[in-house]
mmCIF file of C-alpha atoms in Angstrom:
data_model
loop_
_atom_site.group_PDB
_atom_site.id
_atom_site.type_symbol
_atom_site.label_atom_id
_atom_site.label_comp_id
_atom_site.label_asym_id
_atom_site.label_seq_id
_atom_site.Cartn_x
_atom_site.Cartn_y
_atom_site.Cartn_z
ATOM 1 C CA MET A 263 0.000 0.000 0.000
ATOM 2 C CA LYS A 264 1.463 3.334 -1.095
ATOM 3 C CA LEU A 265 0.908 6.677 0.634
ATOM 4 C CA ILE A 266 1.302 8.622 -2.621
ATOM 5 C CA PRO A 267 -1.159 9.684 -5.328
ATOM 6 C CA TYR A 268 -1.894 6.937 -7.833
ATOM 7 C CA TRP A 269 -1.860 9.544 -10.606
ATOM 8 C CA LEU A 270 1.688 10.705 -9.951
ATOM 9 C CA ASP A 271 2.981 7.197 -9.337
ATOM 10 C CA THR A 272 1.687 5.989 -12.697
ATOM 11 C CA ALA A 273 2.727 8.988 -14.822
ATOM 12 C CA GLU A 274 6.092 9.656 -16.418
ATOM 13 C CA ALA A 275 7.620 12.991 -15.389
ATOM 14 C CA SER A 276 7.965 15.457 -18.246
ATOM 15 C CA GLY A 277 11.397 16.508 -16.986
ATOM 16 C CA ASP A 278 13.508 17.343 -13.977
ATOM 17 C CA TYR A 279 13.127 21.051 -13.290
ATOM 18 C CA ARG A 280 14.875 21.148 -9.917
ATOM 19 C CA GLN A 281 17.997 22.700 -11.423
ATOM 20 C CA THR A 282 16.345 25.089 -13.866
ATOM 21 C CA PRO A 283 18.053 28.454 -13.240
ATOM 22 C CA VAL A 284 15.869 31.144 -11.698
ATOM 23 C CA PRO A 285 15.781 33.978 -14.259
ATOM 24 C CA GLU A 286 16.651 37.520 -13.185
ATOM 25 C CA ASN A 287 13.730 39.097 -15.044
ATOM 26 C CA VAL A 288 10.496 37.844 -16.578
ATOM 27 C CA ASP A 289 7.319 39.318 -17.921
ATOM 28 C CA VAL A 290 5.241 36.962 -15.767
ATOM 29 C CA ALA A 291 6.031 34.947 -12.646
ATOM 30 C CA ILE A 292 3.591 32.211 -11.669
ATOM 31 C CA ILE A 293 3.422 30.649 -8.213
ATOM 32 C CA GLY A 294 2.339 27.017 -8.423
ATOM 33 C CA ALA A 295 3.044 24.343 -11.057
ATOM 34 C CA GLY A 296 -0.435 22.847 -11.191
ATOM 35 C CA PHE A 297 -3.160 23.107 -13.814
ATOM 36 C CA THR A 298 -3.728 26.852 -13.377
ATOM 37 C CA GLY A 299 -0.065 27.775 -13.409
ATOM 38 C CA LEU A 300 0.996 25.510 -16.254
ATOM 39 C CA SER A 301 -1.998 26.347 -18.456
ATOM 40 C CA ALA A 302 -1.278 30.045 -17.918
ATOM 41 C CA ALA A 303 2.442 29.535 -18.596
ATOM 42 C CA LEU A 304 1.686 27.811 -21.894
ATOM 43 C CA GLU A 305 -0.677 30.588 -22.984
ATOM 44 C CA PHE A 306 1.729 33.365 -21.964
ATOM 45 C CA ALA A 307 4.589 31.656 -23.798
ATOM 46 C CA LYS A 308 2.427 31.354 -26.925
ATOM 47 C CA GLN A 309 1.797 35.114 -26.643
ATOM 48 C CA GLY A 310 5.579 35.658 -26.695
ATOM 49 C CA ALA A 311 5.947 36.607 -23.024
ATOM 50 C CA SER A 312 8.837 35.422 -20.869
ATOM 51 C CA VAL A 313 7.386 33.375 -18.027
ATOM 52 C CA ALA A 314 8.707 31.430 -15.047
ATOM 53 C CA VAL A 315 6.697 29.006 -12.900
ATOM 54 C CA PHE A 316 7.887 28.578 -9.312
ATOM 55 C CA GLU A 317 6.927 25.398 -7.478
ATOM 56 C CA ARG A 318 7.709 24.577 -3.853
ATOM 57 C CA HIS A 319 7.811 20.855 -4.618
ATOM 58 C CA THR A 320 7.497 19.295 -8.086
ATOM 59 C CA VAL A 321 5.096 19.553 -11.016
ATOM 60 C CA GLY A 322 1.590 18.492 -9.991
ATOM 61 C CA TRP A 323 2.538 17.884 -6.359
ATOM 62 C CA GLY A 324 -0.466 19.816 -5.006
ATOM 63 C CA ALA A 325 -4.155 19.607 -5.858
ATOM 64 C CA SER A 326 -3.530 18.901 -9.551
ATOM 65 C CA GLY A 327 -2.014 15.518 -8.724
ATOM 66 C CA ARG A 328 -4.238 14.683 -5.742
ATOM 67 C CA ASN A 329 -7.779 14.878 -7.123
ATOM 68 C CA GLY A 330 -10.221 12.351 -8.523
ATOM 69 C CA GLY A 331 -9.412 12.983 -12.180
ATOM 70 C CA MET A 332 -12.906 14.264 -12.956
ATOM 71 C CA ALA A 333 -13.708 17.175 -15.259
ATOM 72 C CA THR A 334 -17.425 17.629 -14.761
ATOM 73 C CA THR A 335 -20.177 20.078 -15.600
ATOM 74 C CA GLY A 336 -21.843 22.369 -13.100
ATOM 75 C CA LEU A 337 -20.779 24.702 -10.324
ATOM 76 C CA ALA A 338 -19.932 23.672 -6.777
ATOM 77 C CA ILE A 339 -23.380 25.007 -5.859
ATOM 78 C CA SER A 340 -26.477 23.664 -7.602
ATOM 79 C CA PHE A 341 -27.818 25.415 -10.687
ATOM 80 C CA SER A 342 -31.015 26.236 -8.794
ATOM 81 C CA THR A 343 -28.982 27.885 -6.027
ATOM 82 C CA ALA A 344 -27.020 29.859 -8.618
ATOM 83 C CA VAL A 345 -30.267 31.111 -10.184
ATOM 84 C CA LYS A 346 -31.586 32.234 -6.793
ATOM 85 C CA ARG A 347 -28.317 33.905 -5.853
ATOM 86 C CA TYR A 348 -27.256 35.562 -9.105
ATOM 87 C CA GLY A 349 -30.320 35.554 -11.352
ATOM 88 C CA PRO A 350 -30.914 33.368 -14.422
ATOM 89 C CA THR A 351 -28.729 35.218 -16.909
ATOM 90 C CA ARG A 352 -25.663 35.258 -14.666
ATOM 91 C CA ALA A 353 -26.254 31.687 -13.503
ATOM 92 C CA VAL A 354 -26.327 30.446 -17.090
ATOM 93 C CA GLU A 355 -23.128 32.351 -17.868
ATOM 94 C CA MET A 356 -21.369 30.734 -14.893
ATOM 95 C CA PHE A 357 -22.735 27.280 -15.714
ATOM 96 C CA GLN A 358 -21.591 27.594 -19.322
ATOM 97 C CA GLU A 359 -18.113 28.529 -18.149
ATOM 98 C CA TYR A 360 -17.762 25.036 -16.682
ATOM 99 C CA ASN A 361 -18.818 23.473 -19.988
ATOM 100 C CA ASP A 362 -16.279 25.704 -21.721
ATOM 101 C CA ALA A 363 -13.681 24.569 -19.188
ATOM 102 C CA ILE A 364 -14.111 20.920 -20.193
ATOM 103 C CA ASP A 365 -13.780 21.993 -23.815
ATOM 104 C CA THR A 366 -10.530 23.751 -22.858
ATOM 105 C CA ILE A 367 -9.097 20.505 -21.468
ATOM 106 C CA GLU A 368 -10.228 18.610 -24.558
ATOM 107 C CA LYS A 369 -8.563 21.161 -26.817
ATOM 108 C CA LEU A 370 -5.333 21.150 -24.766
ATOM 109 C CA VAL A 371 -5.239 17.361 -24.961
ATOM 110 C CA HIS A 372 -5.958 17.123 -28.679
ATOM 111 C CA ASP A 373 -3.954 20.123 -29.902
ATOM 112 C CA ASN A 374 -0.844 19.128 -27.959
ATOM 113 C CA GLY A 375 -1.055 15.365 -28.277
ATOM 114 C CA ILE A 376 -1.220 14.785 -24.507
ATOM 115 C CA ASP A 377 -1.834 11.079 -23.849
ATOM 116 C CA CYS A 378 -3.864 11.152 -20.624
ATOM 117 C CA ASP A 379 -6.767 8.715 -21.093
ATOM 118 C CA TYR A 380 -9.228 11.552 -21.664
ATOM 119 C CA ASN A 381 -12.815 10.357 -22.211
ATOM 120 C CA ARG A 382 -16.276 11.920 -21.993
ATOM 121 C CA PHE A 383 -18.176 9.118 -20.279
ATOM 122 C CA GLY A 384 -20.474 11.569 -18.501
ATOM 123 C CA LYS A 385 -21.129 12.724 -14.947
ATOM 124 C CA LEU A 386 -23.309 10.742 -12.528
ATOM 125 C CA SER A 387 -24.772 12.766 -9.650
ATOM 126 C CA LEU A 388 -26.293 10.626 -6.899
ATOM 127 C CA ALA A 389 -29.110 11.662 -4.551
ATOM 128 C CA PHE A 390 -28.408 10.823 -0.917
ATOM 129 C CA HIS A 391 -31.890 11.894 0.249
ATOM 130 C CA LYS A 392 -35.248 11.902 -1.533
ATOM 131 C CA SER A 393 -35.253 15.690 -1.264
ATOM 132 C CA HIS A 394 -31.982 15.725 -3.219
ATOM 133 C CA TYR A 395 -33.621 13.657 -5.979
ATOM 134 C CA GLU A 396 -36.455 16.179 -6.105
ATOM 135 C CA GLY A 397 -33.791 18.858 -6.415
ATOM 136 C CA PHE A 398 -32.369 16.994 -9.438
ATOM 137 C CA LEU A 399 -35.793 17.159 -11.100
ATOM 138 C CA LYS A 400 -35.957 20.916 -10.531
ATOM 139 C CA SER A 401 -32.424 21.385 -11.854
ATOM 140 C CA GLN A 402 -33.246 19.287 -14.921
ATOM 141 C CA GLU A 403 -36.185 21.550 -15.719
ATOM 142 C CA LYS A 404 -34.285 24.785 -15.125
ATOM 143 C CA LEU A 405 -31.218 23.667 -17.095
ATOM 144 C CA ALA A 406 -33.342 22.785 -20.092
ATOM 145 C CA LYS A 407 -35.452 25.944 -19.915
ATOM 146 C CA LEU A 408 -32.764 28.515 -19.108
ATOM 147 C CA ALA A 409 -29.510 27.047 -20.439
ATOM 148 C CA ASP A 410 -30.707 24.670 -23.177
ATOM 149 C CA HIS A 411 -28.668 22.031 -21.352
ATOM 150 C CA HIS A 412 -30.184 18.575 -21.126
ATOM 151 C CA VAL A 413 -29.604 15.961 -18.451
ATOM 152 C CA THR A 414 -31.348 12.678 -17.619
ATOM 153 C CA VAL A 415 -32.857 12.018 -14.196
ATOM 154 C CA ILE A 416 -33.030 8.363 -13.135
ATOM 155 C CA PRO A 417 -35.373 7.115 -10.391
ATOM 156 C CA LYS A 418 -34.195 4.704 -7.722
ATOM 157 C CA SER A 419 -36.063 1.854 -9.400
ATOM 158 C CA GLU A 420 -33.802 2.159 -12.461
ATOM 159 C CA ILE A 421 -30.551 3.122 -10.772
ATOM 160 C CA HIS A 422 -28.832 -0.201 -11.473
ATOM 161 C CA SER A 423 -28.517 0.884 -15.089
ATOM 162 C CA GLU A 424 -25.881 3.312 -13.818
ATOM 163 C CA ILE A 425 -24.461 1.980 -10.558
ATOM 164 C CA GLY A 426 -24.258 -1.293 -8.657
ATOM 165 C CA THR A 427 -25.650 -0.145 -5.320
ATOM 166 C CA ASP A 428 -29.011 0.539 -3.661
ATOM 167 C CA PHE A 429 -27.524 3.223 -1.423
ATOM 168 C CA TYR A 430 -28.927 6.210 -3.339
ATOM 169 C CA GLN A 431 -32.417 7.597 -3.956
ATOM 170 C CA GLY A 432 -31.935 8.344 -7.624
ATOM 171 C CA ALA A 433 -29.436 9.912 -9.997
ATOM 172 C CA MET A 434 -28.839 12.532 -12.656
ATOM 173 C CA VAL A 435 -26.640 11.955 -15.713
ATOM 174 C CA ASP A 436 -24.929 14.730 -17.644
ATOM 175 C CA PRO A 437 -23.313 13.337 -20.811
ATOM 176 C CA LEU A 438 -20.719 16.119 -21.066
ATOM 177 C CA GLY A 439 -18.694 15.137 -17.965
ATOM 178 C CA ALA A 440 -15.194 13.816 -18.648
ATOM 179 C CA GLY A 441 -12.449 11.873 -16.917
ATOM 180 C CA LEU A 442 -8.690 11.858 -17.418
ATOM 181 C CA HIS A 443 -5.417 10.670 -15.928
ATOM 182 C CA VAL A 444 -4.429 13.909 -14.230
ATOM 183 C CA GLY A 445 -0.833 12.848 -13.585
ATOM 184 C CA LYS A 446 -0.241 12.364 -17.292
ATOM 185 C CA PHE A 447 -2.156 15.554 -18.045
ATOM 186 C CA VAL A 448 -0.214 17.805 -15.663
ATOM 187 C CA HIS A 449 3.139 16.492 -16.892
ATOM 188 C CA GLY A 450 1.930 16.803 -20.467
ATOM 189 C CA LEU A 451 1.060 20.446 -19.827
ATOM 190 C CA ALA A 452 4.465 21.039 -18.248
ATOM 191 C CA GLY A 453 6.293 19.547 -21.209
ATOM 192 C CA VAL A 454 4.301 21.584 -23.718
ATOM 193 C CA ALA A 455 4.794 24.797 -21.721
ATOM 194 C CA VAL A 456 8.557 24.299 -21.580
ATOM 195 C CA ALA A 457 8.664 23.509 -25.293
ATOM 196 C CA ALA A 458 6.834 26.802 -25.897
ATOM 197 C CA GLY A 459 9.526 28.699 -23.966
ATOM 198 C CA ALA A 460 8.357 28.786 -20.339
ATOM 199 C CA ASP A 461 10.736 28.089 -17.450
ATOM 200 C CA ILE A 462 9.634 25.755 -14.652
ATOM 201 C CA CYS A 463 11.612 25.960 -11.425
ATOM 202 C CA GLU A 464 10.902 23.089 -9.042
ATOM 203 C CA ASN A 465 12.075 23.064 -5.418
ATOM 204 C CA ALA A 466 11.791 26.854 -5.614
ATOM 205 C CA ALA A 467 9.439 27.900 -2.841
ATOM 206 C CA VAL A 468 8.355 31.533 -2.963
ATOM 207 C CA THR A 469 9.294 33.045 0.395
ATOM 208 C CA GLU A 470 8.459 36.713 -0.158
ATOM 209 C CA LEU A 471 6.822 39.040 -2.651
ATOM 210 C CA LYS A 472 8.201 42.598 -2.594
ATOM 211 C CA LYS A 473 6.126 45.063 -4.525
ATOM 212 C CA VAL A 474 8.204 47.460 -6.606
ATOM 213 C CA SER A 475 5.393 49.419 -8.265
ATOM 214 C CA GLY A 476 2.027 48.680 -9.823
ATOM 215 C CA THR A 477 2.086 44.993 -10.730
ATOM 216 C CA VAL A 478 5.895 44.711 -10.676
ATOM 217 C CA HIS A 479 7.262 42.505 -7.887
ATOM 218 C CA ASP A 480 10.545 41.020 -6.783
ATOM 219 C CA VAL A 481 9.771 37.345 -6.295
ATOM 220 C CA HIS A 482 12.043 35.857 -3.641
ATOM 221 C CA THR A 483 12.445 32.081 -3.821
ATOM 222 C CA THR A 484 14.641 29.547 -2.070
ATOM 223 C CA ARG A 485 16.736 29.406 -5.244
ATOM 224 C CA GLY A 486 17.000 33.061 -6.192
ATOM 225 C CA ILE A 487 15.142 36.312 -6.907
ATOM 226 C CA THR A 488 13.202 37.232 -10.043
ATOM 227 C CA ARG A 489 11.800 40.618 -10.955
ATOM 228 C CA ALA A 490 8.440 40.110 -12.661
ATOM 229 C CA LYS A 491 6.262 42.654 -14.427
ATOM 230 C CA GLN A 492 3.234 40.609 -13.357
ATOM 231 C CA VAL A 493 2.670 37.832 -10.812
ATOM 232 C CA LEU A 494 -0.060 35.178 -10.912
ATOM 233 C CA VAL A 495 -0.831 33.326 -7.674
ATOM 234 C CA ALA A 496 -2.062 29.811 -8.505
ATOM 235 C CA THR A 497 -1.635 28.030 -5.179
ATOM 236 C CA SER A 498 -5.136 26.612 -4.632
ATOM 237 C CA GLY A 499 -5.546 24.972 -1.207
ATOM 238 C CA TYR A 500 -1.876 25.542 -0.462
ATOM 239 C CA THR A 501 -2.213 29.329 -0.353
ATOM 240 C CA GLY A 502 -0.106 30.530 2.596
ATOM 241 C CA ASN A 503 1.255 33.526 4.446
ATOM 242 C CA VAL A 504 3.292 34.805 1.484
ATOM 243 C CA THR A 505 -0.070 36.128 0.256
ATOM 244 C CA PRO A 506 -1.956 36.871 3.507
ATOM 245 C CA TRP A 507 -4.892 38.679 1.858
ATOM 246 C CA LEU A 508 -5.599 35.580 -0.216
ATOM 247 C CA GLN A 509 -4.885 33.153 2.627
ATOM 248 C CA ARG A 510 -7.717 34.717 4.638
ATOM 249 C CA ARG A 511 -10.132 33.977 1.783
ATOM 250 C CA VAL A 512 -9.190 30.362 1.131
ATOM 251 C CA ILE A 513 -10.513 27.546 3.323
ATOM 252 C CA PRO A 514 -8.148 24.574 2.925
ATOM 253 C CA VAL A 515 -10.093 21.358 3.462
ATOM 254 C CA GLY A 516 -8.630 17.885 3.273
ATOM 255 C CA SER A 517 -10.026 15.563 0.624
ATOM 256 C CA PHE A 518 -8.886 11.967 0.799
ATOM 257 C CA ILE A 519 -8.733 9.123 -1.707
ATOM 258 C CA ILE A 520 -8.167 5.395 -1.796
ATOM 259 C CA VAL A 521 -7.556 3.302 -4.923
ATOM 260 C CA THR A 522 -8.063 -0.447 -5.042
ATOM 261 C CA ASP A 523 -6.000 -3.035 -6.838
ATOM 262 C CA PRO A 524 -7.120 -3.780 -10.436
ATOM 263 C CA LEU A 525 -10.578 -5.367 -10.429
ATOM 264 C CA PRO A 526 -12.057 -8.026 -12.703
ATOM 265 C CA GLU A 527 -13.976 -6.690 -15.684
ATOM 266 C CA ASP A 528 -17.302 -8.093 -14.483
ATOM 267 C CA VAL A 529 -16.912 -6.335 -11.114
ATOM 268 C CA VAL A 530 -16.053 -3.033 -12.771
ATOM 269 C CA ASN A 531 -19.087 -3.390 -15.024
ATOM 270 C CA ARG A 532 -21.264 -3.925 -11.971
ATOM 271 C CA ILE A 533 -19.932 -0.876 -10.103
ATOM 272 C CA LEU A 534 -20.153 1.696 -12.911
ATOM 273 C CA PRO A 535 -21.274 0.014 -16.156
ATOM 274 C CA ASN A 536 -21.045 3.247 -18.153
ATOM 275 C CA ARG A 537 -17.780 4.425 -16.555
ATOM 276 C CA ARG A 538 -19.303 7.738 -15.408
ATOM 277 C CA GLN A 539 -17.550 10.162 -13.084
ATOM 278 C CA ALA A 540 -19.686 9.754 -9.958
ATOM 279 C CA SER A 541 -20.306 11.891 -6.885
ATOM 280 C CA ASP A 542 -23.104 12.130 -4.372
ATOM 281 C CA SER A 543 -25.111 14.964 -2.868
ATOM 282 C CA LYS A 544 -23.958 14.718 0.757
ATOM 283 C CA MET A 545 -22.128 17.577 2.428
ATOM 284 C CA LEU A 546 -19.464 14.990 3.276
ATOM 285 C CA THR A 547 -19.272 14.022 -0.369
ATOM 286 C CA TYR A 548 -18.239 10.650 -1.748
ATOM 287 C CA TYR A 549 -16.855 10.674 -5.287
ATOM 288 C CA PHE A 550 -15.630 7.715 -7.274
ATOM 289 C CA ARG A 551 -14.702 6.469 -10.721
ATOM 290 C CA ILE A 552 -12.962 3.647 -12.536
ATOM 291 C CA THR A 553 -9.310 4.340 -13.391
ATOM 292 C CA PRO A 554 -7.896 3.537 -16.850
ATOM 293 C CA ASP A 555 -6.496 0.241 -15.500
ATOM 294 C CA ASN A 556 -9.787 -0.896 -13.892
ATOM 295 C CA ARG A 557 -9.249 0.128 -10.291
ATOM 296 C CA LEU A 558 -11.918 1.820 -8.203
ATOM 297 C CA LEU A 559 -10.897 5.294 -7.049
ATOM 298 C CA PHE A 560 -13.010 6.264 -4.035
ATOM 299 C CA GLY A 561 -12.652 9.643 -2.374
ATOM 300 C CA GLY A 562 -14.352 12.103 -0.098
ATOM 301 C CA ARG A 563 -14.126 14.548 2.741
ATOM 302 C CA ALA A 564 -13.892 11.666 5.176
ATOM 303 C CA ARG A 565 -12.727 14.004 7.910
ATOM 304 C CA PHE A 566 -12.648 17.807 8.039
ATOM 305 C CA ALA A 567 -8.923 17.808 8.693
ATOM 306 C CA LEU A 568 -5.737 18.679 6.862
ATOM 307 C CA SER A 569 -3.717 16.054 5.055
ATOM 308 C CA SER A 570 -0.778 14.307 6.741
ATOM 309 C CA PRO A 571 0.394 10.664 6.680
ATOM 310 C CA ASP A 572 -1.457 9.907 9.922
ATOM 311 C CA SER A 573 -4.566 11.799 8.832
ATOM 312 C CA ASP A 574 -4.532 10.106 5.423
ATOM 313 C CA VAL A 575 -4.438 6.629 6.975
ATOM 314 C CA LYS A 576 -7.304 7.430 9.356
ATOM 315 C CA SER A 577 -9.313 8.847 6.486
ATOM 316 C CA ALA A 578 -8.563 5.792 4.342
ATOM 317 C CA GLU A 579 -10.115 3.551 6.988
ATOM 318 C CA ILE A 580 -13.284 5.663 6.916
ATOM 319 C CA LEU A 581 -13.359 5.635 3.115
ATOM 320 C CA ARG A 582 -12.881 1.870 2.847
ATOM 321 C CA LYS A 583 -15.775 1.355 5.251
ATOM 322 C CA ALA A 584 -17.890 3.725 3.135
ATOM 323 C CA MET A 585 -16.835 1.967 -0.073
ATOM 324 C CA LEU A 586 -17.993 -1.372 1.350
ATOM 325 C CA GLU A 587 -21.261 0.169 2.500
ATOM 326 C CA LEU A 588 -21.946 1.086 -1.119
ATOM 327 C CA PHE A 589 -20.325 -1.956 -2.713
ATOM 328 C CA PRO A 590 -20.226 -4.834 -0.194
ATOM 329 C CA TYR A 591 -19.063 -7.217 -2.924
ATOM 330 C CA LEU A 592 -15.659 -5.457 -2.825
ATOM 331 C CA SER A 593 -14.820 -6.916 0.600
ATOM 332 C CA ASN A 594 -11.858 -8.833 -0.858
ATOM 333 C CA ALA A 595 -10.498 -5.891 -2.844
ATOM 334 C CA LYS A 596 -7.153 -4.618 -1.622
ATOM 335 C CA VAL A 597 -6.332 -0.935 -1.251
ATOM 336 C CA ASP A 598 -3.147 -0.156 -3.174
ATOM 337 C CA TYR A 599 -3.014 3.645 -2.779
ATOM 338 C CA ILE A 600 -3.909 6.116 -0.034
ATOM 339 C CA TRP A 601 -3.397 9.855 -0.149
ATOM 340 C CA GLY A 602 -4.843 13.189 0.829
ATOM 341 C CA GLY A 603 -4.758 16.728 -0.471
ATOM 342 C CA LEU A 604 -6.283 20.145 0.077
ATOM 343 C CA VAL A 605 -9.397 21.500 -1.608
ATOM 344 C CA ASP A 606 -9.614 25.295 -1.681
ATOM 345 C CA LEU A 607 -13.097 26.336 -0.658
ATOM 346 C CA SER A 608 -14.392 29.899 -0.491
ATOM 347 C CA MET A 609 -17.149 31.301 1.703
ATOM 348 C CA ASP A 610 -19.588 31.251 -1.241
ATOM 349 C CA GLN A 611 -18.190 28.095 -2.930
ATOM 350 C CA MET A 612 -17.442 30.111 -6.056
ATOM 351 C CA VAL A 613 -14.307 30.638 -8.126
ATOM 352 C CA HIS A 614 -12.450 33.836 -7.282
ATOM 353 C CA ALA A 615 -10.050 35.387 -9.749
ATOM 354 C CA GLY A 616 -8.784 38.875 -10.381
ATOM 355 C CA GLN A 617 -6.252 41.350 -9.016
ATOM 356 C CA HIS A 618 -5.620 42.732 -5.538
ATOM 357 C CA ASP A 619 -2.916 45.275 -4.724
ATOM 358 C CA GLY A 620 -0.998 44.484 -7.891
ATOM 359 C CA LEU A 621 -1.156 40.669 -7.560
ATOM 360 C CA PHE A 622 -3.207 38.530 -9.910
ATOM 361 C CA TYR A 623 -4.801 35.314 -8.665
ATOM 362 C CA SER A 624 -7.153 32.485 -9.572
ATOM 363 C CA LEU A 625 -8.264 30.296 -6.664
ATOM 364 C CA CYS A 626 -11.164 28.686 -4.788
ATOM 365 C CA TYR A 627 -12.276 25.989 -7.205
ATOM 366 C CA SER A 628 -14.246 24.350 -4.354
ATOM 367 C CA GLY A 629 -13.665 20.759 -5.398
ATOM 368 C CA HIS A 630 -14.290 21.373 -9.120
ATOM 369 C CA GLY A 631 -10.787 22.399 -10.055
ATOM 370 C CA VAL A 632 -9.643 19.874 -12.673
ATOM 371 C CA GLN A 633 -11.463 21.587 -15.514
ATOM 372 C CA MET A 634 -11.749 25.094 -14.093
ATOM 373 C CA ALA A 635 -8.082 25.394 -13.070
ATOM 374 C CA ALA A 636 -6.850 24.452 -16.532
ATOM 375 C CA HIS A 637 -9.425 26.785 -18.049
ATOM 376 C CA MET A 638 -8.676 29.716 -15.760
ATOM 377 C CA GLY A 639 -4.960 29.481 -16.414
ATOM 378 C CA LYS A 640 -5.662 30.202 -20.061
ATOM 379 C CA ARG A 641 -8.274 32.819 -19.190
ATOM 380 C CA MET A 642 -5.964 34.632 -16.774
ATOM 381 C CA ALA A 643 -3.276 34.921 -19.435
ATOM 382 C CA HIS A 644 -5.750 36.902 -21.536
ATOM 383 C CA TYR A 645 -7.147 38.815 -18.566
ATOM 384 C CA MET A 646 -3.653 39.879 -17.477
ATOM 385 C CA ALA A 647 -2.938 40.977 -21.044
ATOM 386 C CA GLY A 648 -5.857 43.411 -20.784
ATOM 387 C CA ASP A 649 -8.924 41.423 -21.868
ATOM 388 C CA LYS A 650 -11.279 41.957 -18.898
ATOM 389 C CA SER A 651 -14.012 39.862 -20.542
ATOM 390 C CA ALA A 652 -11.853 36.752 -20.116
ATOM 391 C CA ASN A 653 -12.611 36.587 -16.380
ATOM 392 C CA VAL A 654 -16.300 36.005 -15.669
ATOM 393 C CA TRP A 655 -15.664 35.803 -11.904
ATOM 394 C CA GLU A 656 -14.081 39.252 -11.498
ATOM 395 C CA ASP A 657 -17.131 40.997 -10.037
ATOM 396 C CA LEU A 658 -17.853 38.460 -7.277
ATOM 397 C CA LYS A 659 -17.429 39.719 -3.744
ATOM 398 C CA ASN A 660 -14.555 37.954 -2.013
ATOM 399 C CA PRO A 661 -14.931 38.362 1.754
ATOM 400 C CA PRO A 662 -12.412 36.933 4.230
ATOM 401 C CA VAL A 663 -13.273 34.022 6.481
ATOM 402 C CA PRO A 664 -13.943 35.540 9.921
ATOM 403 C CA GLY A 665 -11.114 34.782 12.320
ATOM 404 C CA HIS A 666 -9.020 33.011 9.663
ATOM 405 C CA PHE A 667 -5.420 34.200 9.721
ATOM 406 C CA GLY A 668 -3.467 30.940 9.429
ATOM 407 C CA PRO A 669 -4.181 27.257 10.070
ATOM 408 C CA PRO A 670 -7.953 26.612 9.739
ATOM 409 C CA TRP A 671 -8.879 26.093 13.398
ATOM 410 C CA PHE A 672 -12.581 26.004 12.462
ATOM 411 C CA LEU A 673 -12.537 22.812 10.343
ATOM 412 C CA PRO A 674 -13.830 20.476 13.090
ATOM 413 C CA PHE A 675 -16.850 22.742 13.537
ATOM 414 C CA ILE A 676 -17.585 22.696 9.792
ATOM 415 C CA GLY A 677 -17.258 18.917 9.792
ATOM 416 C CA ALA A 678 -19.643 18.531 12.720
ATOM 417 C CA ALA A 679 -22.214 20.764 11.023
ATOM 418 C CA ALA A 680 -21.882 18.802 7.753
ATOM 419 C CA LYS A 681 -22.574 15.505 9.550
ATOM 420 C CA ILE A 682 -25.746 16.953 11.089
ATOM 421 C CA ILE A 683 -26.943 18.293 7.723
ATOM 422 C CA ASP A 684 -26.355 14.903 6.057
ATOM 423 C CA ARG A 685 -28.438 13.193 8.733
ATOM 424 C CA VAL A 686 -31.476 15.445 8.666
ATOM 425 C CA LYS A 687 -32.004 16.678 5.099
#
């Protein structure tokens, strides 16, 4: 059993960037070598800008290599909630941005020949309570009427056509959801970005940002100092005290994953016969899918805690128990991989991107970052070049989390509230 992400363990590194010299000057410095940072670096390089990506660890080490490998439609909040909160026109615009984000991944994969097992098998949303199923019916109607987007709602009596469990009260299928091997994808992006002229500096933690004027900063790293005309912060759930204004607005929540050993074809066909990307409607979400080599990946916010080896193991025990509750016929399946990572939530569960005090940023993907991070990297390259229309999230209010100035002391309270909500709704 390995305490490392399956995705990174089964992907070939695009290169060793630990010795890449830190340039003295660049047009754009990017903090974080994940989907946002690498997608932005590629787009900037294609524009002819000099760009350097600084990564504390290695390519894809953070959220981009620790997720479920799902690029799915829809916001972190339901479409109905988005309509109530922002109005129908704005809600449709935001919803469409997620569809566009999947298209962005598809185009990156196809245009650059990135071999990452990309497939659009669809998204399977699972209703934990009957009220959640009723919510699916309302969303189906609103999506068709307002967004001309069509999904299929499946009652509990027919759920075995999609999943081999009786645990849920119904389901909703969106055919546009996609899955991919994110380890291969993130290294593919890195290789393409470097080929286009970007520098990637691994083992180069950013320790300080000194503002010179406007958007110009001296970027201090553990391997040298770069003066950048613009800086993009793309640190997701690993946003820290180098950017305190952003740190106060990002809630880092642990999300944990287990991956089984390869399963027989008949078992895989029973679990998810159509190979959808699946997630349920609980606050303490379960999400799962079949990997390209026929393993079951099963993840969730098993505990509202940060990731560490001890925390990951405890969470894995909870997840295996949950997996067997859904699929008792997997009792003999071995767990080959265990890992955890940080999801970057915001107070409103919305993406936040823009500029503050001369720093550009794109963060708070709220568990939907595979597609949106890759998309927003490209969008931010255009936004930072002066195209304000490229950033549909710019006008959203971005309040700080009350009392949040460092480690998230409030996570146990959020977790306790989530358990109560899952019991009573």
